[in-house]
Coordinates of C-alpha atoms and ligand atoms in Angstrom, one line a residue:
M291 CA -147.2 -101.2 115.1
H292 CA -148.9 -101.1 118.6
N293 CA -146.5 -103.6 120.0
A294 CA -143.5 -101.6 118.8
A295 CA -145.0 -98.5 120.4
F296 CA -145.6 -100.3 123.7
K297 CA -142.0 -101.5 123.7
A298 CA -140.6 -98.1 122.9
L299 CA -142.5 -96.5 125.8
K300 CA -141.9 -99.5 128.1
I301 CA -145.6 -100.0 128.6
D302 CA -146.4 -103.6 129.7
Y303 CA -149.2 -104.2 127.2
V304 CA -149.5 -106.6 124.3
F305 CA -151.6 -106.3 121.2
L306 CA -153.1 -109.5 119.8
A307 CA -155.4 -110.4 116.9
F308 CA -158.5 -112.5 117.4
R309 CA -160.8 -113.7 114.7
V310 CA -164.4 -113.3 116.0
K311 CA -167.4 -114.8 114.3
T312 CA -170.4 -112.5 113.8
A313 CA -172.5 -114.6 116.2
E314 CA -169.9 -114.1 118.9
V315 CA -169.4 -110.3 118.9
G316 CA -171.5 -109.9 122.1
N317 CA -169.5 -112.7 123.8
A318 CA -166.2 -111.2 122.7
I319 CA -167.2 -107.8 124.3
S320 CA -168.3 -109.6 127.5
G321 CA -164.9 -111.3 127.5
M322 CA -163.2 -107.9 127.2
R323 CA -165.1 -106.8 130.4
A324 CA -164.5 -110.1 132.2
L325 CA -160.8 -110.2 131.4
N326 CA -160.4 -106.4 132.0
I327 CA -158.8 -106.0 128.5
R328 CA -157.8 -102.3 128.2
G329 CA -158.6 -101.7 124.6
L330 CA -159.7 -103.2 121.3
N331 CA -159.5 -102.3 117.7
V332 CA -162.5 -103.6 115.7
T333 CA -162.3 -104.3 112.1
M334 CA -164.6 -105.5 109.3
P335 CA -167.3 -106.7 109.5
H336 CA -168.0 -105.9 113.2
K337 CA -167.6 -102.1 113.3
N338 CA -171.4 -101.6 113.5
A339 CA -172.3 -104.7 115.4
V340 CA -170.2 -103.9 118.5
I341 CA -172.1 -100.6 119.1
K342 CA -175.0 -102.1 121.0
Y343 CA -172.7 -103.8 123.5
L344 CA -170.8 -100.6 124.5
D345 CA -171.7 -98.2 127.4
N346 CA -170.8 -95.0 125.6
V347 CA -170.2 -94.2 121.9
D348 CA -168.8 -90.9 120.8
Q349 CA -170.7 -88.6 118.5
T350 CA -168.6 -89.3 115.3
A351 CA -168.9 -93.1 115.7
K352 CA -172.6 -92.9 116.5
S353 CA -173.4 -90.7 113.5
I354 CA -171.6 -93.0 111.0
G355 CA -172.6 -96.2 112.8
S356 CA -169.0 -97.4 113.0
V357 CA -166.7 -98.1 116.0
N358 CA -163.1 -99.1 115.3
T359 CA -161.6 -98.5 118.8
I360 CA -162.9 -99.5 122.2
H361 CA -161.4 -98.2 125.5
N362 CA -162.1 -99.9 128.8
R363 CA -162.1 -97.3 131.5
D364 CA -162.5 -99.1 134.8
G365 CA -165.2 -101.4 133.4
T366 CA -167.0 -98.8 131.3
L367 CA -166.6 -99.4 127.6
F368 CA -166.3 -96.4 125.3
G369 CA -166.4 -96.7 121.5
F370 CA -164.7 -94.3 119.1
N371 CA -163.9 -94.1 115.4
T372 CA -160.3 -92.9 114.7
D373 CA -160.4 -93.3 110.9
G374 CA -161.5 -89.7 110.3
V375 CA -158.9 -88.1 112.6
G376 CA -156.3 -90.6 111.2
A377 CA -156.9 -89.3 107.7
L378 CA -157.0 -85.7 108.8
N379 CA -153.7 -86.0 110.7
A380 CA -152.1 -88.0 107.9
L381 CA -152.9 -85.1 105.5
K382 CA -151.8 -82.4 107.9
E383 CA -148.6 -84.1 109.0
N384 CA -147.7 -84.5 105.4
G385 CA -148.1 -80.8 104.5
T386 CA -151.7 -80.9 103.2
D387 CA -154.0 -79.1 105.5
P388 CA -157.6 -79.5 104.1
K389 CA -158.8 -76.4 105.9
G390 CA -160.7 -74.2 103.4
K391 CA -159.9 -76.5 100.5
T392 CA -162.1 -78.3 98.0
V393 CA -161.9 -82.1 98.5
L394 CA -163.0 -84.9 96.2
L395 CA -163.7 -88.1 98.1
L396 CA -164.2 -91.4 96.3
G397 CA -166.2 -93.9 98.2
A398 CA -169.0 -93.9 100.8
G399 CA -168.2 -97.1 102.7
G400 CA -167.1 -97.3 106.3
A401 CA -163.8 -95.5 106.1
A402 CA -165.1 -92.9 103.6
K403 CA -168.0 -92.1 106.1
A404 CA -165.5 -91.5 108.9
I405 CA -163.3 -89.3 106.7
A406 CA -166.2 -87.3 105.3
Y407 CA -167.6 -86.7 108.8
T408 CA -164.2 -85.3 110.0
L409 CA -163.3 -83.4 106.9
T410 CA -166.7 -81.7 106.6
Q411 CA -165.7 -79.7 109.6
E412 CA -162.5 -78.5 107.9
V413 CA -163.0 -78.1 104.2
D414 CA -164.6 -75.4 102.1
K415 CA -166.3 -77.9 99.8
L416 CA -166.6 -81.6 99.8
V417 CA -167.8 -83.8 96.9
I418 CA -168.4 -87.5 97.6
L419 CA -168.6 -89.9 94.6
N420 CA -169.5 -93.5 95.0
R421 CA -170.2 -96.5 92.7
T422 CA -173.6 -96.9 94.4
A423 CA -174.8 -93.3 94.0
K424 CA -177.4 -93.5 96.8
Q425 CA -174.7 -94.2 99.4
A426 CA -173.0 -91.0 98.3
T427 CA -176.1 -88.8 98.2
D428 CA -177.4 -90.2 101.6
L429 CA -174.0 -89.4 103.2
A430 CA -173.9 -86.0 101.6
N431 CA -177.4 -85.2 102.8
L432 CA -176.6 -86.4 106.4
L433 CA -173.5 -84.2 106.6
S434 CA -175.1 -81.2 105.0
Q435 CA -177.9 -81.2 107.6
K436 CA -175.6 -81.9 110.5
F437 CA -173.0 -79.3 109.7
N438 CA -175.1 -76.8 107.7
K439 CA -172.7 -77.0 104.8
K440 CA -173.4 -77.9 101.2
I441 CA -171.9 -81.3 100.6
I442 CA -172.4 -82.9 97.2
G443 CA -173.0 -86.6 96.6
D444 CA -173.0 -88.2 93.2
A445 CA -172.3 -91.4 91.2
L446 CA -168.7 -92.3 90.7
S447 CA -168.1 -92.4 86.9
P448 CA -165.3 -91.3 84.6
S449 CA -167.0 -88.0 83.8
T450 CA -167.9 -87.1 87.4
V451 CA -164.4 -87.8 88.6
K452 CA -162.8 -85.9 85.7
D453 CA -165.1 -82.9 86.1
N454 CA -164.7 -82.6 89.8
L455 CA -160.9 -83.1 89.7
N456 CA -160.7 -79.8 87.7
Y457 CA -162.0 -77.9 90.8
S458 CA -160.4 -79.9 93.6
N459 CA -157.3 -79.3 95.7
I460 CA -157.3 -82.7 97.3
L461 CA -158.3 -86.1 96.0
I462 CA -158.9 -89.0 98.5
N463 CA -159.5 -92.5 97.3
A464 CA -161.5 -94.3 100.1
T465 CA -162.8 -97.1 97.9
S466 CA -161.1 -100.5 97.9
V467 CA -160.1 -100.1 94.2
G468 CA -156.4 -100.8 93.8
M469 CA -156.3 -103.0 96.9
K470 CA -154.5 -106.3 96.6
P471 CA -155.0 -108.5 94.6
N472 CA -156.3 -105.9 92.2
D473 CA -153.1 -103.8 92.4
N474 CA -153.4 -102.5 88.9
Q475 CA -156.8 -101.0 89.2
T476 CA -157.6 -97.3 89.7
S477 CA -160.7 -95.1 89.1
I478 CA -158.5 -92.2 87.9
E479 CA -156.9 -91.9 84.4
P480 CA -153.3 -90.7 84.9
E481 CA -153.8 -87.7 82.6
W482 CA -156.5 -86.3 85.0
L483 CA -153.8 -85.8 87.7
K484 CA -151.8 -82.6 87.9
P485 CA -149.0 -81.1 90.0
N486 CA -151.2 -78.7 92.0
L487 CA -153.3 -81.6 93.4
A488 CA -152.7 -83.6 96.6
V489 CA -153.7 -87.2 96.4
M490 CA -154.2 -89.6 99.4
D491 CA -155.0 -93.2 98.6
I492 CA -156.2 -94.8 101.9
V493 CA -155.5 -98.3 100.5
Y494 CA -152.3 -99.5 102.2
S495 CA -151.9 -102.9 100.6
P496 CA -150.0 -102.6 98.4
V497 CA -147.9 -100.0 100.2
E498 CA -147.8 -97.9 97.0
T499 CA -151.0 -98.2 94.9
K500 CA -151.3 -97.6 91.2
L501 CA -153.1 -94.3 91.9
A502 CA -150.2 -93.3 94.2
K503 CA -147.6 -94.2 91.5
D504 CA -149.6 -92.3 88.8
A505 CA -150.0 -89.3 91.1
K506 CA -146.3 -89.2 91.9
A507 CA -145.5 -89.4 88.2
S508 CA -147.8 -86.5 87.5
G509 CA -146.0 -84.3 90.0
A510 CA -148.9 -84.3 92.5
K511 CA -148.3 -84.5 96.2
V512 CA -148.9 -88.0 97.5
V513 CA -150.0 -89.1 101.0
S514 CA -149.8 -92.8 101.5
G515 CA -152.6 -95.0 103.1
V516 CA -149.9 -96.2 105.5
E517 CA -149.8 -92.7 106.9
M518 CA -153.6 -92.9 107.7
L519 CA -153.1 -96.4 109.1
V520 CA -150.4 -95.0 111.4
F521 CA -152.3 -92.0 112.6
Q522 CA -155.6 -93.8 113.2
G523 CA -153.6 -96.4 115.2
A524 CA -151.8 -93.6 117.1
A525 CA -155.2 -92.1 118.1
S526 CA -156.3 -95.6 119.5
F527 CA -152.9 -95.9 121.3
E528 CA -153.4 -92.6 123.0
F529 CA -157.0 -93.5 124.2
W530 CA -155.7 -96.7 125.7
T531 CA -152.4 -95.5 127.3
G532 CA -152.9 -91.8 127.9
C533 CA -149.4 -91.4 126.4
K534 CA -148.4 -89.6 123.2
A535 CA -148.0 -92.1 120.4
P536 CA -144.4 -92.6 119.1
I537 CA -145.3 -91.9 115.5
E538 CA -142.0 -92.7 114.0
V539 CA -141.7 -96.1 115.8
M540 CA -145.2 -97.0 114.6
R541 CA -144.6 -95.9 111.1
K542 CA -141.4 -97.9 110.8
A543 CA -143.1 -101.1 112.3
A544 CA -146.2 -100.7 110.1
L545 CA -144.1 -100.3 106.9
L546 CA -141.8 -103.2 107.8
N547 CA -144.7 -105.5 108.4
L548 CA -146.7 -104.4 105.3
L549 CA -143.7 -104.8 103.1
R550 CA -143.0 -108.3 104.6
V551 CA -146.7 -109.3 103.8
Q552 CA -146.5 -107.8 100.3
K553 CA -143.5 -110.0 99.4
R554 CA -145.3 -113.2 100.2
Ligands
NAP18 N1 -155.4 -96.5 105.7 C1 -156.2 -96.8 106.6 O1 -156.0 -96.5 107.8 C2 -157.5 -97.5 106.2 C3 -158.6 -97.5 107.2 C4 -159.8 -98.1 106.8 C5 -159.9 -98.7 105.5 N2 -158.8 -98.7 104.7 C6 -158.9 -99.2 103.3 O2 -159.9 -98.5 102.7 C7 -160.6 -99.3 101.7 C8 -162.1 -99.2 102.0 O3 -162.4 -99.8 103.3 P1 -163.9 -99.7 104.0 O4 -163.7 -100.2 105.3 O5 -164.5 -98.3 103.8 O6 -164.7 -100.7 103.0 P2 -166.2 -100.8 102.7 O7 -167.0 -100.2 103.8 O8 -166.5 -102.2 102.2 O9 -166.4 -99.8 101.4 C9 -165.8 -100.1 100.2 C10 -166.0 -98.9 99.3 O10 -165.3 -99.2 98.0 C11 -166.2 -99.0 96.9 N3 -165.9 -100.0 95.9 C12 -165.6 -101.3 96.1 N4 -165.3 -101.9 94.9 C13 -165.4 -100.9 93.9 C14 -165.2 -100.9 92.5 N5 -164.8 -101.9 91.8 N6 -165.4 -99.7 91.9 C15 -165.8 -98.6 92.6 N7 -166.0 -98.5 93.9 C16 -165.8 -99.7 94.6 C17 -167.6 -99.3 97.6 O11 -168.6 -98.8 96.7 P3 -170.1 -99.3 96.8 O12 -170.8 -98.6 98.0 O13 -170.7 -99.0 95.5 O14 -170.0 -100.8 97.1 C18 -167.4 -98.5 98.9 O15 -167.5 -97.1 98.7 C19 -160.0 -100.7 101.9 O16 -159.0 -100.9 100.9 C20 -159.4 -100.7 103.3 O17 -158.3 -101.6 103.4 C21 -157.7 -98.0 105.0

């Protein structure tokens, strides 16, 4: 998706993937400085470990302890997290503005934290449910204090999901439930979904998850995880290049490649 965007804008950059061992994270970042690499995306499990090697980390990334994008500005390394803004833009650009809404967020892992941090600043009410309840209550407490808003954290169970869905405008699955190879899993019974709900499943592999299929069948509005993938990538692209990301080009390339991988 990034290479397609560089090509479309005639920017002479290339995006490559490197597998980095945990013990080598510091050396990888030194390599970025030495080779004057313009930008990096950081993925699991290094999103927290890179922080100590950077010169500046923005407030969102610092608060959630997770960096997914590094920008090298003349030798000074800046760390950001674009998952939250990626999720927000995916919702907005697909006709689901969370401003003033009640949002039910499933999960309290890395991506969920970033989404919760960004959405707290937009929504009227946010409920976070997680399999490990303490993760959800800790995150809710952190956000409540930081933004002076009442954010609720609780255990993810059939009854908490069902009860909260009754009062929610938007449901976001930010757990890995439904991700390949467990394509047929979902935490939501199809009959709990309804047409006046918007559902975003951030899982993008498979491209259409069971939850997304069930939501579509119920008449709910569906925002795909591929949209969040594209918009978080677009935010990284804009940090590195200073150019407006060509969203349609990135969306097309992301979908093409995800579908190719899915067929294997
Ligand atoms: N679309 C995008 O741009 C985008 C961006 C980032 C991530 N993602 C996707 O989002 C998903 C989560 O990623 P992450 O980085 O946040 O991972 P993570 O930090 O490992 O968090 C995983 C989350 O899933 C929950 N979970 C795992 N298995 C579960 C189960 N069987 N039942 C209920 N909850 C379960 C975990 O709950 P516990 O705390 O109880 O373990 C935790 O909340 C992945 O599928 C990833 O590919 C998508």
